[in-house]
Coordinates of C-alpha atoms and ligand atoms in Angstrom, one line a residue:
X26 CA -15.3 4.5 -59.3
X27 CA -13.6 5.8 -62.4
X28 CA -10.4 7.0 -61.8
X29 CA -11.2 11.0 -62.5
X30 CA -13.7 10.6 -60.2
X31 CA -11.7 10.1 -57.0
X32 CA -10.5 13.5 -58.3
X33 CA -13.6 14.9 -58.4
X34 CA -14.8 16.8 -54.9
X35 CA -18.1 17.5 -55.6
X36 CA -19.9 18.1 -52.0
X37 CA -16.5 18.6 -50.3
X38 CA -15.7 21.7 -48.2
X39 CA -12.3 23.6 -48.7
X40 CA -10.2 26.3 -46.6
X41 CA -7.0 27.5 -47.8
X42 CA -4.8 29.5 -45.6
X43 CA -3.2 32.5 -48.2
X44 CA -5.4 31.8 -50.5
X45 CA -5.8 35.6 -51.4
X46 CA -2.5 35.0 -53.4
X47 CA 0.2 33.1 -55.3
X48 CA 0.0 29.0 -54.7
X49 CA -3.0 29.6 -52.2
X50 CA -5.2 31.2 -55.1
X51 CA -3.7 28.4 -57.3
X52 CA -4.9 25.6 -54.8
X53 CA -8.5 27.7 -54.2
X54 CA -9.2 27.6 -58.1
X55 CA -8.2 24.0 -58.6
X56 CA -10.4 22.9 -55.8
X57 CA -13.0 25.2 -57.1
X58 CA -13.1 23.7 -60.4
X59 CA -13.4 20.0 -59.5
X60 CA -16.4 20.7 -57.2
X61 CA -15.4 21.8 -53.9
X62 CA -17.1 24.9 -51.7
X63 CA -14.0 26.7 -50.5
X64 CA -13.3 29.0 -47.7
X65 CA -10.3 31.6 -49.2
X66 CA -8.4 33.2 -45.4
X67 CA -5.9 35.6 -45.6
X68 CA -5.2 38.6 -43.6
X69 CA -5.2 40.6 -46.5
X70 CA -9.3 40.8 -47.1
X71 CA -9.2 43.1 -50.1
X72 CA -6.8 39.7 -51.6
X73 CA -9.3 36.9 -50.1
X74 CA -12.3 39.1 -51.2
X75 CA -11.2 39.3 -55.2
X76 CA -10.2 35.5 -55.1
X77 CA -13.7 34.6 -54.5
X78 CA -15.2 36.7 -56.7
X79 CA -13.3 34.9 -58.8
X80 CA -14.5 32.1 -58.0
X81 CA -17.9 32.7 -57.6
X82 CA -18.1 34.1 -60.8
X83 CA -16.5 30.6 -62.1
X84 CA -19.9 29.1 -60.6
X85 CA -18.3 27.8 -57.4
X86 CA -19.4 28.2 -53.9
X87 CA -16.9 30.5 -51.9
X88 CA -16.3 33.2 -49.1
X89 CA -13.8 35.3 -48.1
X90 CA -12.4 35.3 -44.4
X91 CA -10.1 37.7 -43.5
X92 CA -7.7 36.2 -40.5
X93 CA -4.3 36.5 -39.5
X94 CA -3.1 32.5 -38.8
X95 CA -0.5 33.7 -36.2
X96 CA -3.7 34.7 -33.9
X97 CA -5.3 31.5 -32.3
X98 CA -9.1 33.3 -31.6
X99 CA -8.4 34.2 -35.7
X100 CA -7.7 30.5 -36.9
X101 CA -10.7 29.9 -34.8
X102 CA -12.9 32.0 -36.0
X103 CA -11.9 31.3 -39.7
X104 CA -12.7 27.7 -39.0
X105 CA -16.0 28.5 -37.3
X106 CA -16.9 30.5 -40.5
X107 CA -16.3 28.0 -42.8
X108 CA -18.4 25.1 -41.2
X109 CA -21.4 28.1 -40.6
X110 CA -21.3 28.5 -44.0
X111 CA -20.7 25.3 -45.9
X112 CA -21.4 22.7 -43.0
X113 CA -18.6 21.1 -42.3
X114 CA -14.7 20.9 -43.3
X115 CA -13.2 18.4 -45.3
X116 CA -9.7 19.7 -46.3
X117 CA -7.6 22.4 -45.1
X118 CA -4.4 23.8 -47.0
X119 CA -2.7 25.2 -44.2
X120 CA -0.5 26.9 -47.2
X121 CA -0.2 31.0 -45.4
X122 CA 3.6 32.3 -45.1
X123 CA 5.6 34.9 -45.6
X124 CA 9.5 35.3 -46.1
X125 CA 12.1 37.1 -44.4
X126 CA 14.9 39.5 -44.5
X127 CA 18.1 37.6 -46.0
X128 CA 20.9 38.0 -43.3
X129 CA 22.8 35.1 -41.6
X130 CA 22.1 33.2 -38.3
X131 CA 24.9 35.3 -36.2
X132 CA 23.1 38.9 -37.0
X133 CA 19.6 37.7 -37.6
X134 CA 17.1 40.1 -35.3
X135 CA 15.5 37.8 -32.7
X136 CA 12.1 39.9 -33.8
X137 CA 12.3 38.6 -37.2
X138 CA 12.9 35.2 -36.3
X139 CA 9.8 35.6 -34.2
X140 CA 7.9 37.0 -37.0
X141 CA 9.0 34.0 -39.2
X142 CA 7.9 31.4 -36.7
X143 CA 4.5 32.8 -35.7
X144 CA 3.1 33.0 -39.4
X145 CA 5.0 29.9 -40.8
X146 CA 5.0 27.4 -38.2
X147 CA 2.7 28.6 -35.0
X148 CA 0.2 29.5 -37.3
X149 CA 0.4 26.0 -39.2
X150 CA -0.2 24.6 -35.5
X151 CA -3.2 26.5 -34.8
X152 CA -4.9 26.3 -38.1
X153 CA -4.8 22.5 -37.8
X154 CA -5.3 23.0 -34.2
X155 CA -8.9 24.6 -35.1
X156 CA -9.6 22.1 -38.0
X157 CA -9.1 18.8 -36.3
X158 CA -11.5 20.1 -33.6
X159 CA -14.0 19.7 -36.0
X160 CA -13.0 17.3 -38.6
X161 CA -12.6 14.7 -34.9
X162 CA -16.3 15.3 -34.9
X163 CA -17.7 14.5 -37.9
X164 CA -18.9 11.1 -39.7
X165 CA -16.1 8.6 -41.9
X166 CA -16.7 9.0 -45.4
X167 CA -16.8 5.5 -47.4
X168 CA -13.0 4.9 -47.1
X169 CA -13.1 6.0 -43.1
X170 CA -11.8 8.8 -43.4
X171 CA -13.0 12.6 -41.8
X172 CA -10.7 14.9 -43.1
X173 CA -7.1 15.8 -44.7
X174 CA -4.5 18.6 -44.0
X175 CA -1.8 19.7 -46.4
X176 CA 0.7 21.8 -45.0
X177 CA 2.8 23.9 -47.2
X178 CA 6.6 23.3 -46.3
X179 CA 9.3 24.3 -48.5
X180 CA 12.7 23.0 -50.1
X181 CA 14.3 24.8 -47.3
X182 CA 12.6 22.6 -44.8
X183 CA 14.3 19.6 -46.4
X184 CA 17.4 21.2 -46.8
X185 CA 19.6 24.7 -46.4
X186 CA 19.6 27.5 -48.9
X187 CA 22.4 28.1 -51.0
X188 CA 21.1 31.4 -52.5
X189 CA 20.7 33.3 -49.7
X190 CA 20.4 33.0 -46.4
X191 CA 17.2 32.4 -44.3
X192 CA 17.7 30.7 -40.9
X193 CA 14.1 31.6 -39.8
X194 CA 12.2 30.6 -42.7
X195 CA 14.3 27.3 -43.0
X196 CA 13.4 26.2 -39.3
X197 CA 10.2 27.0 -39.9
X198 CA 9.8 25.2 -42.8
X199 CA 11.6 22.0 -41.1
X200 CA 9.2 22.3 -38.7
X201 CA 6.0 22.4 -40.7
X202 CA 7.7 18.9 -42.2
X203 CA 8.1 16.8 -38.6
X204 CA 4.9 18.3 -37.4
X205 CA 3.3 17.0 -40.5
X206 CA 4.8 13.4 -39.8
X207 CA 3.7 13.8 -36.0
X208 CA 0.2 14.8 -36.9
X209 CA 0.2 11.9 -39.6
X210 CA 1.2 9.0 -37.1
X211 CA -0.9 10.8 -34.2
X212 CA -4.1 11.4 -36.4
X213 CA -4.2 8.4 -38.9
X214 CA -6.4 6.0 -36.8
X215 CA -9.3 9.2 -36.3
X216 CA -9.7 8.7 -40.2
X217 CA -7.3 12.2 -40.8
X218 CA -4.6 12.3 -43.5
X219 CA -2.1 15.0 -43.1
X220 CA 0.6 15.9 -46.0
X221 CA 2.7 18.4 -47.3
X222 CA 3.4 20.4 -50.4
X223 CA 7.2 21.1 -50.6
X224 CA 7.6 23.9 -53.4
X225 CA 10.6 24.9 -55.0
X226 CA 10.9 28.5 -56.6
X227 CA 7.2 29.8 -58.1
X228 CA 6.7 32.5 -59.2
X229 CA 4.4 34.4 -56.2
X230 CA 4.5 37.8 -54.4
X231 CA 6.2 36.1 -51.7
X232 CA 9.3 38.3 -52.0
X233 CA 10.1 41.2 -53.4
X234 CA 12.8 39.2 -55.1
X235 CA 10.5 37.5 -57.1
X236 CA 9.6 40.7 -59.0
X237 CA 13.4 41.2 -59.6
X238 CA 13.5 41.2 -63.8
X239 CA 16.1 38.5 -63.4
X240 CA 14.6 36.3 -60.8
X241 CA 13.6 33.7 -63.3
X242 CA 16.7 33.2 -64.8
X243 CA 18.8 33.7 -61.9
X244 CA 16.7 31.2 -59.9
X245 CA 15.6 29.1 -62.9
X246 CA 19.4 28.3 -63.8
X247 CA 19.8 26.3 -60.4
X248 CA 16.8 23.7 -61.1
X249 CA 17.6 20.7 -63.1
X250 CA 14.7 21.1 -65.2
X251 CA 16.0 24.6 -65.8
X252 CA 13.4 27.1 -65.1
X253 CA 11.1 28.3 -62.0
X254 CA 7.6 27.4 -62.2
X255 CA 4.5 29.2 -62.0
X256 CA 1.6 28.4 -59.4
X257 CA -0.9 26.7 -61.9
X258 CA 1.9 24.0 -62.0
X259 CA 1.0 22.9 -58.4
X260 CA -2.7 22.5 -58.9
X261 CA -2.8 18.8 -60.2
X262 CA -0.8 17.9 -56.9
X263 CA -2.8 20.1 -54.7
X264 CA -6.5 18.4 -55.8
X265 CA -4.4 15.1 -55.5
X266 CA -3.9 15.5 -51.7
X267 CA -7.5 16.9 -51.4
X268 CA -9.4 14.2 -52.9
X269 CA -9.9 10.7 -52.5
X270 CA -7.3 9.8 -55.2
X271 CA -5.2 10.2 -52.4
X272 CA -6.8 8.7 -49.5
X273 CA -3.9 5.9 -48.6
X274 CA -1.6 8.5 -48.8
X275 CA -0.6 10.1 -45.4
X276 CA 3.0 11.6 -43.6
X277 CA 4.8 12.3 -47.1
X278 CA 6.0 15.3 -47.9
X279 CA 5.7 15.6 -52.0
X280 CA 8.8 18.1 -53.1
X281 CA 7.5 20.0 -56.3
X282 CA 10.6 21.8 -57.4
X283 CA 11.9 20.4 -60.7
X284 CA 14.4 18.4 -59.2
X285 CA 16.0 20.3 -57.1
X286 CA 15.7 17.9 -54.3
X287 CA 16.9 14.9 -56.4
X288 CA 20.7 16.2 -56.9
Ligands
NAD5 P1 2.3 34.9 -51.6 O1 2.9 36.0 -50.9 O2 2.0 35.1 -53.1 O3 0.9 34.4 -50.9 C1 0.9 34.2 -49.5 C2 -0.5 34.7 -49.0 O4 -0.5 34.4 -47.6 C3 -0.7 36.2 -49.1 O5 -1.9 36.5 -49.7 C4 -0.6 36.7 -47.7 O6 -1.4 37.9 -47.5 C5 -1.0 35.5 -46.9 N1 -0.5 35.6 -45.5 C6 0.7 35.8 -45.1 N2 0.8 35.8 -43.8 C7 -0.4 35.5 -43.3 C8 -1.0 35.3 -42.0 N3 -0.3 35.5 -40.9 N4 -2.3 35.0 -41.9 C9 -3.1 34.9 -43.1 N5 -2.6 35.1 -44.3 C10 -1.3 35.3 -44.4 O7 3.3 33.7 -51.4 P2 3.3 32.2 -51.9 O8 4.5 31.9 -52.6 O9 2.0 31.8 -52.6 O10 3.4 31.4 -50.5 C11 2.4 30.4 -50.1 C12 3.2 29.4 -49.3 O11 4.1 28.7 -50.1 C13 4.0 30.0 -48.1 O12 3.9 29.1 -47.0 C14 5.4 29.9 -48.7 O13 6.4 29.8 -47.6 C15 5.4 28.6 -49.5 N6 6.4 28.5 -50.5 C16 6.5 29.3 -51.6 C17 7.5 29.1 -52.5 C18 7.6 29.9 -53.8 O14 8.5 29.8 -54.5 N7 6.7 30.8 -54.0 C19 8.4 28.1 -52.3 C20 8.3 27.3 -51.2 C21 7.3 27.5 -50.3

């Protein structure tokens, strides 16, 4: 096979968790565009909805679920409505999260910690909870595998934040990193590679920081290559993990964040 090929993922079926936004819509298109059917969830269906529209239009095959990961019957039903309407699931970006208020560890509300955890780590568990149910069950493709998850973690789940302070979203994020590793080791011999995407600063409607007029040079100024990057940048890594290219690849969490990580 020619080496664009094992990009390509022509007959392959998608589901990206926040895809109705930021680096979820950035990982939908990508797949879109290299061949894939793709199942866009987010709890925000008006988001999901225009994404595939998008993507339709494009010439790709899509649909819009509207589910809330932090809600196990939801993750299960987005799942169910992904292999009703494409046949089967080969990849799932397990990318949906959400930030939280900036206060420190000592007067952090126990409710917002809560809220952190359910979205960015319980509902990374469930998702791929629902997905290896199926992915267990269906055939090896030529290099034996059934399936790949690639989890979204974050800079602050290899490290603290220096900006500002975010307790919840950090042990989250940490925890999205280890239970990739688990799920690697645990999963490998059923034919499923599982990965994550560690993204440094993008711009997204993640916070409402991020529409700040000087978020990108505030934020920018701390990267080694000197700026903040925008979501299209993550695509090329994002069909990398979802095709074959990467198919020996499994437990590595690949930073994407200019270099912050390397100082
Ligand atoms: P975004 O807000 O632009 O997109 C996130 C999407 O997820 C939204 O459409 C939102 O509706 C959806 N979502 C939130 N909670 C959900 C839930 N419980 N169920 C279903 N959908 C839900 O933000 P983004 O920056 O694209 O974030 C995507 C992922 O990337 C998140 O996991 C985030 O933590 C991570 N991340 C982002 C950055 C960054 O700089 N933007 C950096 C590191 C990690």
């Amino acid at each position: 096979m020619r080496v664009l090929d094992r990009f390509r993922l022509d007959g392959r079926v998608v589901l990206v968790t926040g895809g109705g936004s930021g680096l979820g819509r950035a990982m939908a298109s990508a797949v879109a565009e290299v061949g894939a059917s793709v199942a866009v969830v987010d709890r925000d269906g008006a988001r999901a909805a225009t994404v595939t529209r998008e993507l339709t239009a494009a010439g790709a095959r899509a649909l819009a679920v509207t589910a809330d990961v932090s809600r196990a019957e939801e993750t299960e039903r987005a799942v169910s409505a992904t292999v009703a309407a494409f046949g089967r699931l080969d990849v799932l970006f397990n990318n949906a999260g959400i930030t939280s208020v900036a206060a420190r560890a000592h007067e952090f509300a126990e409710a917002e910690w809560r809220r952190v955890l359910d979205t960015n780590l319980t509902g990374v568990f469930l998702m791929a909870r629902a997905a290896l149910q199926i992915m267990l069950a269906q055939e090896r493709g030529p290099s034996g595998l059934r399936g790949k998850l690639v989890n979204t973690a974050s800079i602050w789940g290899l490290g603290g934040s220096q900006l500002h302070p975010v307790p919840a979203y950090a042990a989250a994020k940490g925890g999205v990193v280890n239970f990739t590793r688990e799920l690697a080791a645990e999963y490998a011999r059923d034919g499923i590679t599982v990965n994550a995407i560690a993204p440094g600063f993008f711009q997204t409607n993640l916070s409402p920081r991020m529409r700040e007029p000087d978020f990108a040079t505030r934020f920018g100024s701390t990267v080694p290559l000197g700026r903040i990057a925008q979501p299209e940048e993550l695509q090329g890594l994002a069909v990398f993990l979802a095709s074959s290219a990467s198919d020996y690849v499994t437990g590595q969490i690949i930073a994407i964040d200019g270099g912050i990580t390397a100082v």
